[in-house]
Amino acid sequence: MLSRLMSSSIRSLDRECNCTVRLLDDSEYTCTIQRDAKGQYLFDLICHHLNLLEKDYFGIRYVDPDKQRHWLDFTKSIAKQMKSQPPFTMCLRVKFYPPDPAALKEEITRYLVFLQVKRDLYHGRLLCKTSDAALLAAYILQAEIGDYDPGKHPEGYSSKFQFFPKHSERLERRIAEIHKTELIGQTPETSELNFLQKAQMLETYGVDPHPCKDVSGNPAFLAFTPFGFTVLQGNRRIHFLKWEEVTKLKFEAKTFHIYANQKEDKKIILTYFAPTPEACKHLWKCGVENQAFYKLEKSSQVRTVSSSNLFFKGSRFRYSGKVAKEVMEQSAKIKRDPPEIHRAGMVPSRSCPSITHGPRLTSVPRTRRRAVHISIMEGLESLRDSAHSTPVRSVSHGGSFMPSRGQMVDGSEVSTSAVISDEAYSPSDSVLPTPVAEHGMEMPLARHLNGSTCSIDEKESEAGTSKEGQAAEFGPGRRALHMVQSRPSPQGDVEELNKFILSVLRLFLVTIGLLFALLLLLIMLTESDLDIAFLRDIRKTPEFQQFHFEYFCPLRRWFACKLRWIGGFLISQ
């Protein structure tokens, strides 16, 4: 009896596993789940722990053993998705950024989104002008420490906080000046809301960058935002497609296709190549989910999407959550007392050791003040930091700033020059190594700003150290619309030929399989007792008579004999 109880308890332990989820404030939530538990169970546990009702904006991010990032599928088993042994480690992150953070119903939801966007600013994904950077940092400072108090906040107090990977002394003084004079009396709730409203106007709000290459082999970044699909390449933002314009997303192996209809029935097909087939599939699934969430009116309109036009090949995927409009309608029905919020103090992120104590940049000399545009390099956050796509090598960036959304008209950039202020705002990332960067390939993401462009030369350093960027001056640019008909490289020709041969071979095998299935069906019909005219005609032909007596009948007797033998063997046992 004792051994039976012990064995049952051991089996029970084998069916359980520990799971740790890092939350947006860098705290950790640990729980024990059954091995067959689905993602929805874990997500509900976390939302209950956070007292969160507007939970459809959030998701759980994890990394597989191949360093490829994924969003946890709430409809599938956690253990089967992780592809690794427990204990499991994951992160809670914002998956769908609210198009208007001020429209969120509850303060707890805004606070969590605030933590995510603050993290984006800290790790260099949210780029802005130096003046906007100072204001955003001042909002964070006001939300974290409250009003300025000379007794508590000595000279240079803003330098104790790390808002960006790198910043200058002059930027620190500007942050302190705004905090002292312009934000007096603002509560943490008000400061957080003002921060989100300011961030929402920036070009890179909610950007989820995926590193790829175009048909010519040039590095590019694809991004899905609350407002549409963006392609950033070289020194320019070459495409911006609203979700209403995107008609279809497809992928095959490493190749990703975007189909869109623009004004005057202008059809566009964009083709890009992901680093790995897994990264391409993740990119495709992210695009399908974002398009369904932001574009559709009801979740009942969601359809199963295939990655290919042919039914017998490719992956099939269906977004299983609510859409943005339904989430807003459901949020409006929430009626409860506001939950208590335990705001965490401002501490350096544990997940970015390489930039926790980033050096400050001295002010730019007057002789070097010029029109400069910035480039965000390939860094995406590591597993413990990011809500975003495939990780790449650690880099730092030169001075950076981004235009506001108001400077964009119908997806076209206004060709005017902008001048950076005296400070050099320098965002950077700390990330894990990944198979994304092949043969040490660097994948810079350069931004287009008001028609002008920029470039930053980067020198790769060892892990844990940043790279210094040297910005060069550029003249005014022009609007670029890079179409698919660019001349492919020889390597691209070989890949295209291989894909074509593979497709033809696959089509041939499927055709043979269908013909064989039809032949079996015809044999079954002709050997049946169905009395149909065309079957009677087939049965009377000499060929059928020969097949029936020389092949079919002996084969049927052989199968019958084997089945009787197996049946007798099973009965005797």
Short mmCIF file of C-alpha atoms in Angstrom, two decimals, residues 160-342:
data_model
loop_
_atom_site.label_atom_id
_atom_site.label_comp_id
_atom_site.label_asym_id
_atom_site.label_seq_id
_atom_site.Cartn_x
_atom_site.Cartn_y
_atom_site.Cartn_z
CA LYS A 160 20.92 58.93 -10.76
CA PHE A 161 18.19 57.53 -12.99
CA GLN A 162 18.71 55.68 -16.25
CA PHE A 163 16.00 56.67 -18.74
CA PHE A 164 17.97 55.87 -21.89
CA PRO A 165 21.00 53.74 -22.68
CA LYS A 166 23.14 56.89 -22.95
CA HIS A 167 22.48 60.57 -22.51
CA SER A 168 24.37 63.81 -22.02
CA GLU A 169 24.76 66.10 -19.03
CA ARG A 170 22.84 68.80 -20.82
CA LEU A 171 19.93 66.41 -21.39
CA GLU A 172 20.00 65.55 -17.67
CA ARG A 173 19.83 69.25 -16.79
CA ARG A 174 16.90 69.73 -19.18
CA ILE A 175 15.07 66.77 -17.61
CA ALA A 176 15.57 68.23 -14.14
CA GLU A 177 14.47 71.67 -15.33
CA ILE A 178 11.18 70.34 -16.74
CA HIS A 179 10.59 68.28 -13.61
CA LYS A 180 11.19 71.25 -11.33
CA THR A 181 9.12 73.85 -13.18
CA GLU A 182 6.52 72.30 -15.48
CA LEU A 183 5.23 69.19 -13.73
CA ILE A 184 4.63 70.39 -10.20
CA GLY A 185 1.49 68.90 -8.67
CA GLN A 186 1.05 66.08 -11.17
CA THR A 187 0.05 62.79 -9.59
CA PRO A 188 1.69 59.55 -10.76
CA GLU A 189 -1.50 58.68 -12.64
CA THR A 190 -1.48 62.00 -14.52
CA SER A 191 2.22 61.80 -15.33
CA GLU A 192 1.87 58.26 -16.65
CA LEU A 193 -1.08 59.24 -18.83
CA ASN A 194 0.79 62.28 -20.19
CA PHE A 195 3.78 60.06 -20.90
CA LEU A 196 1.65 57.60 -22.88
CA GLN A 197 -0.11 60.32 -24.82
CA LYS A 198 3.23 61.82 -25.82
CA ALA A 199 4.73 58.43 -26.72
CA GLN A 200 1.68 57.48 -28.76
CA MET A 201 2.39 60.36 -31.15
CA LEU A 202 5.86 59.07 -31.98
CA GLU A 203 6.64 57.06 -35.10
CA THR A 204 8.05 54.10 -33.21
CA TYR A 205 5.23 53.67 -30.69
CA GLY A 206 4.38 49.98 -30.59
CA VAL A 207 7.00 48.99 -33.19
CA ASP A 208 7.88 45.30 -33.14
CA PRO A 209 10.97 45.01 -35.40
CA HIS A 210 11.78 41.79 -37.28
CA PRO A 211 15.18 41.64 -39.07
CA CYS A 212 15.01 40.50 -42.71
CA LYS A 213 16.64 40.99 -46.12
CA ASP A 214 15.13 42.23 -49.35
CA VAL A 215 15.45 40.51 -52.73
CA SER A 216 18.81 42.22 -53.31
CA GLY A 217 20.22 40.98 -50.02
CA ASN A 218 20.04 44.34 -48.25
CA PRO A 219 19.14 44.34 -44.54
CA ALA A 220 15.66 45.53 -43.63
CA PHE A 221 13.35 45.57 -40.62
CA LEU A 222 9.66 44.73 -40.82
CA ALA A 223 7.39 46.04 -38.09
CA PHE A 224 3.71 45.66 -37.19
CA THR A 225 2.23 48.62 -35.33
CA PRO A 226 -1.28 49.61 -34.19
CA PHE A 227 -1.60 51.66 -37.37
CA GLY A 228 -0.21 49.38 -40.05
CA PHE A 229 2.76 47.58 -41.55
CA THR A 230 6.13 49.31 -41.87
CA VAL A 231 9.31 48.43 -43.76
CA LEU A 232 12.55 50.13 -42.78
CA GLN A 233 15.61 49.65 -44.94
CA GLY A 234 19.02 51.24 -45.12
CA ASN A 235 18.53 54.92 -44.37
CA ARG A 236 14.85 55.15 -45.24
CA ARG A 237 11.40 54.05 -44.28
CA ILE A 238 10.53 52.69 -47.68
CA HIS A 239 6.99 51.45 -47.02
CA PHE A 240 4.09 52.18 -44.75
CA LEU A 241 0.86 50.27 -45.40
CA LYS A 242 -2.27 50.82 -43.37
CA TRP A 243 -3.98 47.69 -42.14
CA GLU A 244 -6.89 48.43 -44.49
CA GLU A 245 -4.48 48.29 -47.44
CA VAL A 246 -2.86 44.95 -46.53
CA THR A 247 -4.78 42.15 -48.28
CA LYS A 248 -2.68 39.06 -47.59
CA LEU A 249 0.42 37.82 -45.77
CA LYS A 250 2.20 34.66 -46.98
CA PHE A 251 5.42 32.82 -46.27
CA GLU A 252 7.30 29.80 -47.56
CA ALA A 253 10.48 28.65 -45.81
CA LYS A 254 12.46 31.91 -45.30
CA THR A 255 10.46 33.97 -47.82
CA PHE A 256 7.79 36.42 -46.62
CA HIS A 257 5.29 38.11 -48.96
CA ILE A 258 3.03 41.10 -48.29
CA TYR A 259 0.16 41.83 -50.69
CA ALA A 260 -1.47 45.27 -50.56
CA ASN A 261 -3.83 47.50 -52.53
CA GLN A 262 -3.14 51.22 -52.40
CA LYS A 263 -4.82 54.22 -54.00
CA GLU A 264 -6.18 53.97 -57.54
CA ASP A 265 -6.20 50.16 -57.38
CA LYS A 266 -2.42 50.09 -57.20
CA LYS A 267 -1.36 46.59 -56.19
CA ILE A 268 1.93 45.97 -54.40
CA ILE A 269 3.71 42.72 -53.60
CA LEU A 270 6.67 43.01 -51.23
CA THR A 271 9.08 40.12 -50.74
CA TYR A 272 11.59 39.74 -47.91
CA PHE A 273 13.75 36.92 -46.55
CA ALA A 274 13.90 36.07 -42.86
CA PRO A 275 17.06 34.64 -41.26
CA THR A 276 15.48 31.22 -40.57
CA PRO A 277 12.25 29.43 -41.50
CA GLU A 278 11.21 29.60 -37.83
CA ALA A 279 11.76 33.36 -37.75
CA CYS A 280 9.73 33.72 -40.96
CA LYS A 281 6.85 31.72 -39.54
CA HIS A 282 6.94 33.81 -36.35
CA LEU A 283 6.89 36.97 -38.48
CA TRP A 284 3.90 35.68 -40.45
CA LYS A 285 1.94 34.72 -37.33
CA CYS A 286 2.63 38.12 -35.74
CA GLY A 287 1.38 39.84 -38.88
CA VAL A 288 -1.79 37.72 -39.03
CA GLU A 289 -2.57 38.41 -35.37
CA ASN A 290 -1.91 42.14 -35.59
CA GLN A 291 -3.99 42.54 -38.73
CA ALA A 292 -6.91 40.64 -37.22
CA PHE A 293 -6.73 42.56 -33.93
CA TYR A 294 -6.58 46.06 -35.40
CA LYS A 295 -8.48 45.65 -38.68
CA LEU A 296 -11.54 43.49 -38.01
CA GLU A 297 -14.78 44.64 -36.43
CA LYS A 298 -15.68 41.34 -34.73
CA SER A 299 -13.80 38.21 -33.74
CA SER A 300 -16.44 36.20 -35.62
CA GLN A 301 -14.89 37.60 -38.82
CA VAL A 302 -11.57 35.89 -38.06
CA ARG A 303 -10.82 33.12 -40.54
CA THR A 304 -8.19 30.40 -40.63
CA VAL A 305 -5.31 31.69 -42.73
CA SER A 306 -3.03 29.57 -44.87
CA SER A 307 0.55 30.54 -45.61
CA SER A 308 0.17 29.27 -49.19
CA ASN A 309 -2.39 29.39 -51.99
CA LEU A 310 -2.37 25.59 -52.31
CA PHE A 311 -4.36 23.57 -49.79
CA PHE A 312 -1.80 20.77 -49.54
CA LYS A 313 1.20 22.88 -48.53
CA GLY A 314 2.09 25.56 -46.01
CA SER A 315 0.96 26.32 -42.47
CA ARG A 316 -2.50 27.13 -41.23
CA PHE A 317 -3.14 29.55 -38.40
CA ARG A 318 -6.15 31.24 -36.81
CA TYR A 319 -6.08 34.16 -34.40
CA SER A 320 -8.06 33.07 -31.35
CA GLY A 321 -8.47 36.28 -29.34
CA LYS A 322 -10.74 39.31 -29.37
CA VAL A 323 -10.29 42.25 -31.73
CA ALA A 324 -9.55 45.82 -30.64
CA LYS A 325 -13.11 47.07 -31.05
CA GLU A 326 -14.51 44.24 -28.94
CA VAL A 327 -11.89 44.85 -26.27
CA MET A 328 -12.90 48.51 -26.02
CA GLU A 329 -16.59 47.60 -25.84
CA GLN A 330 -15.93 45.04 -23.14
CA SER A 331 -13.77 47.49 -21.18
CA ALA A 332 -16.62 50.02 -21.15
CA LYS A 333 -18.75 47.51 -19.22
CA ILE A 334 -16.25 47.18 -16.36
CA LYS A 335 -17.82 48.41 -13.13
CA ARG A 336 -15.72 47.92 -10.02
CA ASP A 337 -13.70 49.94 -7.58
CA PRO A 338 -10.28 50.75 -9.04
CA PRO A 339 -7.79 48.13 -7.88
CA GLU A 340 -4.87 49.19 -5.74
CA ILE A 341 -1.66 49.72 -7.68
CA HIS A 342 1.69 48.95 -6.11
#
